[in-house]
Coordinates of C-alpha atoms in Angstrom, one line a residue:
M1 CA 0.0 0.0 0.0
S2 CA 1.5 3.5 -1.0
M3 CA 1.9 6.2 1.5
M4 CA -1.0 8.2 0.0
K5 CA -3.4 5.3 0.2
L6 CA -2.4 4.5 3.8
A7 CA -2.8 8.1 4.8
V8 CA -6.3 8.4 3.1
H9 CA -7.2 5.1 4.8
N10 CA -6.2 6.5 8.3
F11 CA -8.0 9.7 7.6
K12 CA -11.3 8.0 6.8
T13 CA -10.9 5.6 9.7
S14 CA -10.2 8.4 12.2
F15 CA -12.5 11.0 10.6
K16 CA -14.8 11.3 13.7
S17 CA -11.7 12.0 15.8
Y18 CA -10.9 14.9 13.6
L19 CA -14.4 16.3 13.3
S20 CA -14.3 18.8 16.1
L21 CA -11.0 20.1 14.9
I22 CA -12.1 20.3 11.3
I23 CA -15.4 22.2 12.3
S24 CA -13.4 24.6 14.6
L25 CA -10.7 25.4 11.9
A26 CA -13.5 25.7 9.2
F27 CA -15.5 28.2 11.3
T28 CA -12.4 30.3 12.0
I29 CA -11.5 30.4 8.2
L30 CA -15.3 31.2 7.5
I31 CA -15.1 34.2 9.8
F32 CA -11.7 35.3 8.5
Y33 CA -12.8 35.0 4.9
N34 CA -16.0 37.1 5.5
F35 CA -14.1 39.8 7.2
Q36 CA -11.8 40.1 4.1
N37 CA -14.7 39.8 1.7
I38 CA -16.2 43.0 3.4
L39 CA -13.0 44.8 2.7
F40 CA -12.9 43.8 -1.0
S41 CA -16.5 43.6 -1.9
G42 CA -17.2 47.5 -1.7
V43 CA -20.3 47.0 0.4
L44 CA -19.1 49.8 2.8
T45 CA -18.6 52.5 0.2
S46 CA -22.2 53.9 0.7
L47 CA -21.3 54.7 4.3
G48 CA -18.9 57.5 3.1
E49 CA -15.1 57.8 2.9
S50 CA -14.5 58.5 6.7
N51 CA -16.6 55.6 7.9
T52 CA -15.1 53.3 5.2
R53 CA -11.6 54.2 6.3
N54 CA -12.3 53.7 10.0
I55 CA -14.0 50.4 9.4
R56 CA -11.1 49.2 7.2
I57 CA -8.7 50.0 9.9
I58 CA -10.8 48.1 12.5
I59 CA -11.1 45.0 10.2
Q60 CA -7.4 45.1 9.6
V61 CA -6.7 45.1 13.3
I62 CA -9.2 42.2 13.9
T63 CA -7.5 40.4 11.0
L64 CA -4.2 40.5 12.9
V65 CA -6.0 39.2 15.9
L66 CA -7.5 36.4 13.9
I67 CA -4.1 35.5 12.3
C68 CA -2.6 35.3 15.8
F69 CA -5.5 33.1 16.9
I70 CA -5.2 30.8 13.9
L71 CA -1.5 30.6 14.7
F72 CA -2.2 29.6 18.1
F73 CA -5.1 27.3 17.3
V74 CA -3.3 25.4 14.6
W75 CA -0.2 25.1 16.9
Y76 CA -2.3 23.6 19.6
S77 CA -4.4 21.2 17.4
T78 CA -1.4 19.9 15.5
N79 CA 0.4 19.2 18.8
V80 CA -2.5 17.3 20.2
F81 CA -2.9 15.5 16.9
L82 CA 0.9 14.6 16.8
T83 CA 0.9 13.4 20.4
K84 CA -2.1 11.2 19.7
R85 CA -0.7 9.7 16.6
K86 CA 2.9 9.1 17.7
K87 CA 2.1 5.8 19.4
E88 CA 0.3 4.5 16.3
I89 CA 2.7 5.7 13.8
G90 CA 5.6 4.4 16.0
I91 CA 4.3 0.9 15.3
Y92 CA 5.2 1.3 11.6
V93 CA 8.8 1.2 12.4
F94 CA 8.3 -2.4 13.3
M95 CA 6.9 -2.9 9.8
G96 CA 10.1 -1.7 8.2
L97 CA 9.3 2.0 7.6
T98 CA 11.9 4.7 8.2
N99 CA 11.2 7.7 10.3
Q100 CA 11.2 9.8 7.0
K101 CA 8.4 7.7 5.6
I102 CA 6.5 7.8 8.8
G103 CA 6.9 11.6 8.8
K104 CA 5.7 11.8 5.2
L105 CA 2.7 9.7 6.3
Y106 CA 2.0 12.1 9.1
M107 CA 2.2 15.1 6.8
I108 CA -0.1 13.7 4.1
E109 CA -2.7 12.8 6.8
T110 CA -2.3 16.3 8.5
T111 CA -2.6 18.0 5.1
L112 CA -5.8 16.2 4.3
I113 CA -7.3 17.5 7.6
G114 CA -6.1 21.0 6.8
L115 CA -7.4 21.0 3.2
V116 CA -10.8 19.6 4.3
A117 CA -11.1 22.4 6.8
L118 CA -10.0 24.9 4.4
G119 CA -12.4 23.7 1.8
L120 CA -15.3 23.7 4.2
G121 CA -14.4 27.2 5.6
I122 CA -14.1 28.8 2.1
G123 CA -17.1 27.0 0.8
F124 CA -19.5 27.8 3.5
G125 CA -17.9 31.2 3.7
V126 CA -18.8 32.0 0.1
L127 CA -22.4 30.5 0.5
T128 CA -23.0 32.7 3.7
T129 CA -21.3 35.9 2.4
Q130 CA -24.6 37.7 2.0
L131 CA -26.0 36.2 5.2
F132 CA -22.8 37.4 7.1
Q133 CA -23.2 40.9 5.7
M134 CA -26.9 40.9 6.5
I135 CA -26.3 39.7 10.1
M136 CA -23.4 42.3 10.6
M137 CA -25.5 45.2 9.3
A138 CA -28.6 44.2 11.2
I139 CA -26.6 44.1 14.5
S140 CA -25.0 47.4 13.5
D141 CA -28.4 48.9 12.5
I142 CA -27.0 50.2 9.3
S143 CA -28.8 50.3 6.0
V144 CA -26.6 49.5 3.0
E145 CA -27.3 47.7 -0.3
L146 CA -26.2 44.1 0.0
V147 CA -25.1 42.4 -3.2
F148 CA -24.4 38.6 -3.2
G149 CA -20.9 37.9 -4.5
F150 CA -17.5 36.8 -3.4
S151 CA -14.1 38.4 -3.8
L152 CA -11.3 36.3 -5.3
Q153 CA -8.8 38.4 -3.4
A154 CA -10.5 37.5 -0.1
I155 CA -10.5 33.8 -1.0
L156 CA -6.8 33.9 -1.9
L157 CA -5.8 35.9 1.2
A158 CA -7.7 33.6 3.5
A159 CA -6.2 30.5 1.8
V160 CA -2.7 31.7 1.8
V161 CA -2.7 32.9 5.4
Y162 CA -4.2 29.6 6.7
L163 CA -2.0 27.4 4.5
V164 CA 1.2 29.0 5.4
I165 CA 0.5 28.7 9.1
Y166 CA -0.7 25.2 8.7
F167 CA 2.3 24.1 6.6
I168 CA 4.7 25.5 9.2
F169 CA 3.3 23.5 12.0
T170 CA 2.9 20.4 9.7
L171 CA 6.5 20.7 8.8
K172 CA 7.4 21.1 12.5
G173 CA 5.6 17.7 13.2
Y174 CA 7.4 16.1 10.4
V175 CA 10.8 17.3 11.8
N176 CA 9.7 16.0 15.3
I177 CA 8.9 12.5 13.9
V178 CA 12.1 12.2 12.0
R179 CA 14.1 13.1 15.1
S180 CA 12.1 10.8 17.5
S181 CA 13.2 7.3 18.5
V182 CA 11.0 4.3 18.3
L183 CA 10.6 4.1 22.1
E184 CA 9.7 7.8 22.2
M185 CA 7.0 7.5 19.7
V186 CA 5.6 4.3 21.3
S187 CA 5.5 5.8 24.7
A188 CA 4.6 9.4 23.7
N189 CA 1.2 9.5 25.1
K190 CA 2.3 8.1 28.4
Q191 CA 5.0 10.8 29.0
N192 CA 4.4 13.1 32.1
E193 CA 1.0 11.4 32.6
Y194 CA 1.1 9.9 35.9
V195 CA 3.3 12.4 37.7
K196 CA 2.3 13.7 41.1
T197 CA 4.1 17.1 41.5
K198 CA 5.9 17.8 44.8
A199 CA 3.9 19.7 47.3
W200 CA 6.4 22.5 47.8
I201 CA 6.4 23.3 44.1
L202 CA 2.6 23.5 44.0
I203 CA 2.7 25.8 47.2
L204 CA 5.1 28.1 45.5
K205 CA 3.1 28.3 42.3
S206 CA 0.0 28.8 44.3
I207 CA 1.4 31.6 46.2
L208 CA 2.8 33.3 43.1
G209 CA -0.4 32.6 41.2
V210 CA -2.6 34.3 43.8
I211 CA -0.3 37.3 44.2
I212 CA 0.3 37.9 40.5
T213 CA -3.5 37.4 39.8
G214 CA -4.3 39.7 42.6
I215 CA -2.0 42.4 41.2
G216 CA -3.6 42.0 37.8
Y217 CA -7.1 42.5 39.4
Y218 CA -6.0 45.5 41.3
L219 CA -4.4 47.2 38.2
A220 CA -7.5 46.5 36.3
I221 CA -9.8 48.5 38.6
K222 CA -7.2 51.0 39.9
E223 CA -8.3 54.6 39.2
G224 CA -5.8 57.1 38.0
G225 CA -4.6 59.6 35.4
I226 CA -3.1 59.1 32.0
E227 CA -1.3 56.0 33.3
V228 CA -4.6 54.0 33.4
M229 CA -4.1 52.5 30.0
S230 CA -0.7 51.2 30.9
N231 CA -2.2 49.8 34.1
V232 CA -4.7 48.0 32.1
L233 CA -2.2 46.6 29.7
S234 CA -0.1 45.4 32.6
A235 CA -3.2 43.9 34.2
V236 CA -3.7 41.8 31.0
V237 CA -0.2 40.4 31.3
F238 CA -0.4 39.8 35.1
V239 CA -3.8 38.0 34.8
I240 CA -2.7 35.7 32.0
I241 CA 0.5 34.6 34.0
G242 CA -1.6 34.3 37.2
V243 CA -4.2 32.1 35.6
Y244 CA -1.5 29.7 34.3
L245 CA 0.1 29.6 37.8
L246 CA -3.3 29.0 39.5
F247 CA -4.0 26.0 37.1
G248 CA -0.4 24.7 37.6
G249 CA -0.3 25.2 41.3
L250 CA -3.3 26.1 43.3
I251 CA -5.9 23.9 41.7
P252 CA -3.7 20.7 41.8
L253 CA -2.7 21.5 45.3
I254 CA -6.3 21.6 46.5
C255 CA -7.0 18.3 44.7
Q256 CA -4.0 16.7 46.4
K257 CA -5.0 18.0 49.8
L258 CA -8.5 16.6 49.2
A259 CA -6.9 13.3 48.2
D260 CA -5.0 13.2 51.5
Q261 CA -8.3 13.4 53.4
K262 CA -9.3 9.6 53.4
R263 CA -12.8 10.4 54.8
F264 CA -13.4 12.6 51.8
L265 CA -11.5 10.4 49.2
Y266 CA -13.3 7.1 49.9
K267 CA -16.9 8.5 49.9
R268 CA -19.0 8.2 46.7
E269 CA -16.1 6.5 44.8
R270 CA -14.2 9.9 44.6
N271 CA -10.8 7.9 44.4
L272 CA -11.9 6.9 41.0
W273 CA -11.6 10.4 39.6
I274 CA -9.8 12.6 42.1
N275 CA -6.6 10.7 41.7
N276 CA -6.9 10.7 38.0
I277 CA -7.3 14.5 38.0
I278 CA -4.3 14.8 40.1
F279 CA -2.2 12.6 38.0
R280 CA -3.3 14.2 34.7
I281 CA -3.3 17.9 35.9
K282 CA 0.4 18.3 35.0
K283 CA -0.3 17.4 31.4
N284 CA -3.7 19.3 31.1
Y285 CA -3.4 22.5 33.1
H286 CA -1.9 24.4 30.1
T287 CA -5.1 23.6 28.3
Y288 CA -7.4 24.6 31.1
A289 CA -5.6 27.9 31.6
M290 CA -5.6 28.5 27.8
V291 CA -9.4 27.8 27.7
S292 CA -10.0 30.2 30.6
V293 CA -8.1 32.9 28.9
L294 CA -9.9 32.5 25.7
M295 CA -13.3 32.6 27.4
L296 CA -12.2 35.7 29.3
C297 CA -11.2 37.3 25.8
S298 CA -14.7 36.4 24.6
V299 CA -16.5 38.2 27.5
T300 CA -14.2 41.2 27.1
A301 CA -14.9 41.3 23.3
L302 CA -18.6 41.2 23.8
A303 CA -18.5 43.8 26.6
T304 CA -16.4 46.1 24.3
G305 CA -19.1 45.7 21.6
F306 CA -21.8 46.8 23.8
A307 CA -19.7 49.5 25.3
M308 CA -19.1 50.9 21.8
K309 CA -22.8 50.7 21.0
N310 CA -23.7 52.6 24.2
R311 CA -21.1 55.2 23.5
Y312 CA -22.4 55.6 20.0
E313 CA -26.0 56.2 21.1
G314 CA -24.6 58.7 23.8
I315 CA -22.5 60.5 21.2
V316 CA -25.5 60.8 18.8
H317 CA -27.7 62.1 21.6
F318 CA -24.8 64.4 22.7
R319 CA -24.3 66.0 19.3
N320 CA -28.1 66.3 18.7
T321 CA -28.9 68.2 21.9
Y322 CA -29.2 71.4 19.7
T323 CA -29.9 71.7 16.1
F324 CA -28.5 75.1 15.7
Q325 CA -25.9 77.1 17.9
I326 CA -25.4 80.7 17.0
L327 CA -22.4 82.5 18.1
S328 CA -22.5 86.3 18.5
S329 CA -20.6 89.1 20.4
Q330 CA -23.8 90.8 21.1
T331 CA -26.2 90.0 23.9
G332 CA -30.0 90.1 23.7
L333 CA -30.4 88.4 20.4
R334 CA -32.1 85.2 21.6
E335 CA -35.7 86.2 20.5
E336 CA -34.5 87.7 17.2
Y337 CA -32.8 84.4 16.1
K338 CA -35.8 82.5 17.4
R339 CA -38.2 84.5 15.1
V340 CA -36.0 83.8 12.1
I341 CA -35.9 80.0 12.7
E342 CA -39.7 79.9 13.4
K343 CA -40.4 81.1 9.9
E344 CA -39.5 77.5 8.8
S345 CA -40.0 75.3 11.9
G346 CA -41.1 75.2 15.4
I347 CA -38.6 75.1 18.3
A348 CA -38.8 72.5 21.0
Y349 CA -36.5 74.5 23.4
S350 CA -33.8 77.1 23.4
S351 CA -31.1 78.5 25.7
K352 CA -28.5 81.1 26.0
I353 CA -25.1 81.3 27.8
A354 CA -22.2 83.7 27.9
L355 CA -18.9 81.9 27.1
L356 CA -15.6 83.5 28.1
Q357 CA -12.9 82.7 25.5
L358 CA -9.5 82.7 26.9
D359 CA -6.2 83.0 25.0
S360 CA -4.0 79.8 25.1
N361 CA -1.3 81.8 26.8
A362 CA -3.6 82.3 29.9
V363 CA -4.0 78.6 30.5
D364 CA -1.1 76.2 31.6
S365 CA -2.6 72.9 31.0
P366 CA -1.1 69.4 30.5
Y367 CA -3.6 68.9 27.8
Q368 CA -2.9 71.7 25.3
N369 CA -5.6 73.0 23.1
Q370 CA -6.0 76.0 20.9
Y371 CA -9.3 77.2 22.4
Y372 CA -10.3 77.5 26.1
G373 CA -13.6 78.6 27.5
I374 CA -14.8 79.6 31.0
L375 CA -18.4 79.0 32.1
S376 CA -20.2 80.5 35.1
Y377 CA -21.8 78.1 37.5
S378 CA -25.2 79.9 37.7
Q379 CA -25.4 80.4 33.9
V380 CA -24.9 76.7 33.2
Q381 CA -27.5 75.9 35.9
Q382 CA -30.0 78.2 34.1
L383 CA -29.1 76.7 30.7
A384 CA -29.7 73.2 32.0
K385 CA -33.1 74.3 33.3
E386 CA -34.1 75.7 29.9
S387 CA -32.8 72.8 27.9
G388 CA -34.1 70.0 30.2
L389 CA -30.7 68.8 31.2
D390 CA -29.4 67.5 34.6
F391 CA -27.3 69.7 36.8
P392 CA -26.2 67.5 39.8
F393 CA -23.4 69.8 41.1
E394 CA -22.8 71.5 44.3
Q395 CA -21.6 75.1 44.6
L396 CA -17.9 75.5 43.7
E397 CA -15.2 76.8 45.9
E398 CA -12.9 79.5 44.6
D399 CA -10.1 77.2 43.6
E400 CA -12.3 74.5 42.1
Y401 CA -13.6 73.8 38.6
I402 CA -15.8 71.3 36.8
S403 CA -14.4 70.1 33.4
V404 CA -17.2 70.2 30.8
S405 CA -15.9 67.8 28.1
Q406 CA -17.1 65.9 25.1
L407 CA -18.5 62.5 25.3
H408 CA -15.2 60.5 24.6
L409 CA -15.3 57.1 23.1
M410 CA -12.9 56.1 25.8
S411 CA -11.4 57.9 28.7
F412 CA -7.8 57.4 30.0
I413 CA -8.4 59.4 33.2
T414 CA -10.6 57.7 35.9
D415 CA -9.7 59.9 38.8
S416 CA -10.4 63.5 38.6
S417 CA -8.7 64.4 41.8
L418 CA -5.4 64.0 40.1
V419 CA -6.1 66.8 37.5
T420 CA -5.3 70.5 38.0
E421 CA -5.3 73.5 35.7
T422 CA -3.3 76.7 36.1
I423 CA -5.2 79.8 34.8
N424 CA -3.7 83.2 35.0
G425 CA -1.1 81.8 37.4
K426 CA -3.7 80.4 39.9
V427 CA -4.0 76.6 40.3
Y428 CA -7.5 75.1 40.1
Q429 CA -8.5 71.7 41.3
E430 CA -10.7 69.6 39.1
V431 CA -13.6 68.2 41.3
E432 CA -15.6 66.5 38.6
E433 CA -15.7 65.9 34.8
T434 CA -19.1 65.9 33.1
S435 CA -20.1 65.1 29.6
I436 CA -23.7 66.4 30.0
P437 CA -24.1 68.4 26.7
Y438 CA -24.7 71.8 28.0
L439 CA -23.0 73.3 24.9
G440 CA -23.7 70.4 22.6
Y441 CA -21.3 70.0 19.7
L442 CA -19.2 73.0 20.8
Q443 CA -17.9 70.9 23.8
E444 CA -16.0 68.8 21.2
K445 CA -14.2 71.8 20.0
L446 CA -13.3 73.6 23.2
N447 CA -11.7 72.9 26.6
L448 CA -14.5 74.2 28.9
Y449 CA -14.2 74.9 32.7
M450 CA -17.1 75.6 34.9
V451 CA -16.1 77.9 37.7
S452 CA -17.8 79.8 40.5
D453 CA -19.6 83.0 39.6
S454 CA -17.1 85.1 41.4
Q455 CA -14.1 83.5 39.7
Y456 CA -15.9 84.0 36.3
Q457 CA -16.2 87.7 37.0
E458 CA -12.5 87.7 38.2
L459 CA -11.3 86.1 34.9
M460 CA -13.5 88.2 32.5
P461 CA -10.6 90.7 31.8
L462 CA -8.4 87.9 30.5
G463 CA -10.7 87.0 27.5
T464 CA -13.5 87.8 25.2
V465 CA -17.1 87.0 26.0
V466 CA -19.1 85.3 23.3
Y467 CA -22.8 84.6 23.5
C468 CA -24.1 81.2 22.4
Y469 CA -27.7 80.9 21.5
N470 CA -28.9 77.3 21.2
Y471 CA -32.1 76.0 19.5
K472 CA -33.6 72.5 19.0
L473 CA -36.1 72.0 16.3
S474 CA -39.4 70.3 17.0
D475 CA -39.6 69.0 13.5
M476 CA -36.4 67.7 11.9
D477 CA -38.0 67.5 8.5
H478 CA -37.5 71.3 8.3
F479 CA -33.9 71.1 9.0
E480 CA -32.6 72.2 5.6
A481 CA -35.1 75.0 5.2
A482 CA -34.3 76.4 8.6
Q483 CA -30.6 76.1 7.9
D484 CA -31.0 77.9 4.6
I485 CA -32.8 80.9 6.1
L486 CA -30.2 81.1 8.9
K487 CA -27.4 81.1 6.4
S488 CA -29.0 84.0 4.5
Y489 CA -29.3 85.9 7.8
D490 CA -25.9 87.4 8.5
N491 CA -26.3 89.0 11.9
Y492 CA -24.0 86.6 13.8
D493 CA -20.3 85.7 14.1
G494 CA -20.7 81.9 13.8
L495 CA -23.2 79.2 13.1
V496 CA -23.1 75.5 14.0
S497 CA -25.8 73.3 12.5
L498 CA -26.1 69.6 13.1
D499 CA -27.7 67.4 10.4
P500 CA -29.7 64.8 12.2
N501 CA -29.1 62.5 9.3
S502 CA -25.4 62.6 9.6
N503 CA -23.6 59.2 9.5
E504 CA -20.1 60.4 10.4
I505 CA -19.6 58.0 13.2
E506 CA -21.4 54.9 11.8
W507 CA -18.2 52.9 11.9
I508 CA -18.7 52.6 15.7
K509 CA -21.8 50.5 15.2
V510 CA -20.0 48.2 12.8
L511 CA -17.4 47.7 15.5
Y512 CA -20.1 46.4 17.8
S513 CA -21.1 43.7 15.3
L514 CA -17.5 42.7 14.7
C515 CA -17.0 42.3 18.5
V516 CA -20.1 39.9 18.5
F517 CA -18.5 37.8 15.9
M518 CA -15.1 37.8 17.8
F519 CA -17.1 36.6 20.9
M520 CA -18.5 33.7 18.9
V521 CA -15.0 32.8 17.6
F522 CA -13.4 32.7 21.0
V523 CA -16.3 30.8 22.7
L524 CA -16.3 28.1 19.9
A525 CA -12.6 27.8 20.1
S526 CA -12.5 27.4 23.9
G527 CA -15.3 24.8 23.8
S528 CA -13.6 22.9 20.8
I529 CA -10.2 22.9 22.6
L530 CA -11.7 21.3 25.7
F531 CA -13.7 18.9 23.7
M532 CA -10.8 17.8 21.6
K533 CA -8.5 17.4 24.7
L534 CA -11.0 15.2 26.5
Y535 CA -12.0 13.3 23.4
N536 CA -8.3 12.3 23.0
D537 CA -7.9 11.6 26.6
A538 CA -10.7 9.0 26.3
Y539 CA -8.5 6.8 24.2
D540 CA -5.7 7.0 26.7
E541 CA -8.2 6.0 29.5
K542 CA -9.8 3.1 27.7
E543 CA -7.6 0.5 29.1
R544 CA -7.8 1.8 32.7
Y545 CA -11.6 1.8 32.7
Q546 CA -11.9 -1.7 31.2
I547 CA -9.7 -3.1 33.9
L548 CA -11.7 -1.4 36.5
H549 CA -14.8 -2.8 35.1
K550 CA -13.3 -6.3 34.9
I551 CA -12.4 -6.2 38.6
G552 CA -16.0 -5.7 39.6
I553 CA -16.7 -2.0 39.4
S554 CA -20.2 -1.4 37.8
K555 CA -20.6 0.6 34.7
K556 CA -23.0 2.9 36.6
T557 CA -20.2 3.8 39.1
L558 CA -17.6 4.2 36.3
K559 CA -20.0 6.5 34.4
K560 CA -20.5 8.6 37.5
A561 CA -16.7 8.9 37.8
I562 CA -16.4 10.1 34.3
I563 CA -19.2 12.7 34.9
N564 CA -17.3 14.0 37.9
E565 CA -14.0 14.1 36.1
L566 CA -15.3 15.9 33.1
R567 CA -17.4 18.3 35.2
F568 CA -14.1 19.4 36.9
A569 CA -12.5 19.9 33.5
Y570 CA -15.3 22.1 32.2
L571 CA -16.3 23.9 35.4
T572 CA -12.9 24.9 36.7
P573 CA -12.0 27.1 33.7
L574 CA -15.5 28.5 33.8
L575 CA -15.1 29.6 37.5
V576 CA -11.7 31.2 36.9
M577 CA -13.1 33.0 33.9
S578 CA -16.2 34.2 35.8
I579 CA -14.1 35.8 38.5
S580 CA -11.6 37.3 36.1
S581 CA -14.3 38.6 33.8
Y582 CA -15.7 40.8 36.5
F583 CA -12.5 42.8 36.9
S584 CA -11.9 43.0 33.1
V585 CA -15.3 44.2 32.3
H586 CA -15.3 46.5 35.4
S587 CA -12.0 48.0 34.0
L588 CA -13.5 48.5 30.5
A589 CA -16.7 50.1 32.0
K590 CA -14.5 52.7 33.7
L591 CA -12.5 53.4 30.5
M592 CA -15.8 53.6 28.4
Q593 CA -17.7 55.4 31.2
T594 CA -20.7 53.1 30.9
K595 CA -22.4 50.4 32.8
L596 CA -21.6 46.9 31.7
L597 CA -22.4 44.6 34.6
N598 CA -25.6 43.2 32.8
V599 CA -23.5 42.6 29.7
N600 CA -20.9 40.7 31.9
I601 CA -23.6 38.4 33.5
M602 CA -25.3 37.8 30.1
S603 CA -22.1 36.8 28.3
V604 CA -20.9 34.6 31.1
L605 CA -24.4 32.8 31.0
V606 CA -24.1 32.3 27.3
I607 CA -20.7 30.7 27.7
Y608 CA -22.0 28.4 30.4
V609 CA -24.8 27.2 28.3
F610 CA -22.5 26.6 25.3
I611 CA -20.0 24.9 27.5
Y612 CA -22.7 22.8 29.1
I613 CA -23.6 21.5 25.7
C614 CA -20.0 20.6 25.0
Y615 CA -19.8 18.9 28.5
R616 CA -22.9 16.7 27.8
L617 CA -21.5 15.8 24.3
S618 CA -18.1 14.9 26.0
V619 CA -19.7 12.8 28.7
S620 CA -21.6 10.7 26.1
I621 CA -18.6 10.3 23.7
Y622 CA -16.1 9.7 26.5
Q623 CA -18.1 6.8 27.9
K624 CA -18.5 5.3 24.4
N625 CA -14.8 5.7 23.6
V626 CA -13.7 4.0 26.9
G627 CA -16.2 1.2 26.2
I628 CA -18.6 1.5 29.1
K629 CA -21.6 3.2 27.3

């Protein structure tokens, strides 16, 4: 029999073993291809140049993330596959095959798996192109014309990226086999399996894991100034390292301590699975930690999507607080401008405020801007009353101010007490930052400080007073007519008009839908990795369970032992993820200045449901593979 025929035969025989791997790889390729197809299909051009550019940048960033993920996933899956196959292909040595021929057999068989996954991924990707775009636009709530079709560039890019990565690790497996001895291949799946780690090593890892994870959690929720972003990035590194140490130290330590308690161990046949977990944890803890981190990434991705959606809605509301803002150096023109607008449309509400514009030389700020404005406390309070806005602030002291800022997509300062401004040589302490749209769109263009009335009067000689008249139309259908009549009226210094149909920031909504897809990719990957690992473990455990059954242990008892062992394998990463996700989402909520607790709970529950399905499938297949079904 030729190498090709033998490889095809092995592939057909073991196809069920490869199914979870093939499906996971195919799904990842499907998502990767559809993201690229969006870039090359031209479906985004109707959103405008700015939105298209921003969405392209986002998809390119996600493409890099997906490439890293494919790299990691292929590396893990080929390693698992190689370990599982080494014992079997090692037997071919006794049939007279050289290591080179065995390596060739492995490469052909692995290539078949990769090509089937690629074919399924690209094939279903092409078939679901329009569906993918429709779902993405529906989630984003964007109306664009969807045209069925596929991009050859997207297909080639997806295929080349995947095949290059897959070939690298296939070649690595070939080299591994060529350099392996017969004994190493035959005993490959027994190495490091039944090793009970020394207690002092576990204690050291446990202490380091708890400390490092704790530091990561602390940095994630720590408030601060501009250093917040670096704290968050450090927190990511600390939590990942800490999770690996917890799975490599604390969890096996707890299991070993429970096993030492005889009264616990010998109740309900716990010795059938507790000891098995202890002996296998050294081999499997990397997998559990990896899955926990992947699930944490999925929760964070979904939370990011919802945060972006909330910010988008907030920014749209912020910018549309007023339809027109008229700037003039003259006071007392509010009713005059109102009469002009009412010739074309009714007015829902209006307001006026005096804005003190300061020269940049008068302000010594760590965040330099070309324009600075001072607002009077009582005038802002009156404006809020007229425009129906909240005003939840206490009277200000002489050296205090409130920063009246735009609604940022993300804030890198979470502790206002660390911020000061020097105006005309006097240091003012920031007591709060607000994004309530008192001045609407103008807040995005100016650095605005609300001070006490007395301080406002004291600072007036340093700048120029500009009066801002704000109007909100009651009927937006008359926007263009009202805008035209205002433009023809030249008794003002400046006019700001906000088109309610503007789609300038539509790209933020697309980012939300992309985050939802990333959530799906990471969740599927985490479930697939656990499923693959436990599926392969079942073959290693087959002999042990058959011996236990032969010495008189009932199938019912053995099935219960399997349920408990698999429950531990699935539940432990879930619990670590659940705790860690609170801190990651809490940190994100602070940066995005939005509430995400409900999103955190919802995403965790979705993951629990999916992992529970994987768990039930694993129990059934595991029992069948070990021969006690």
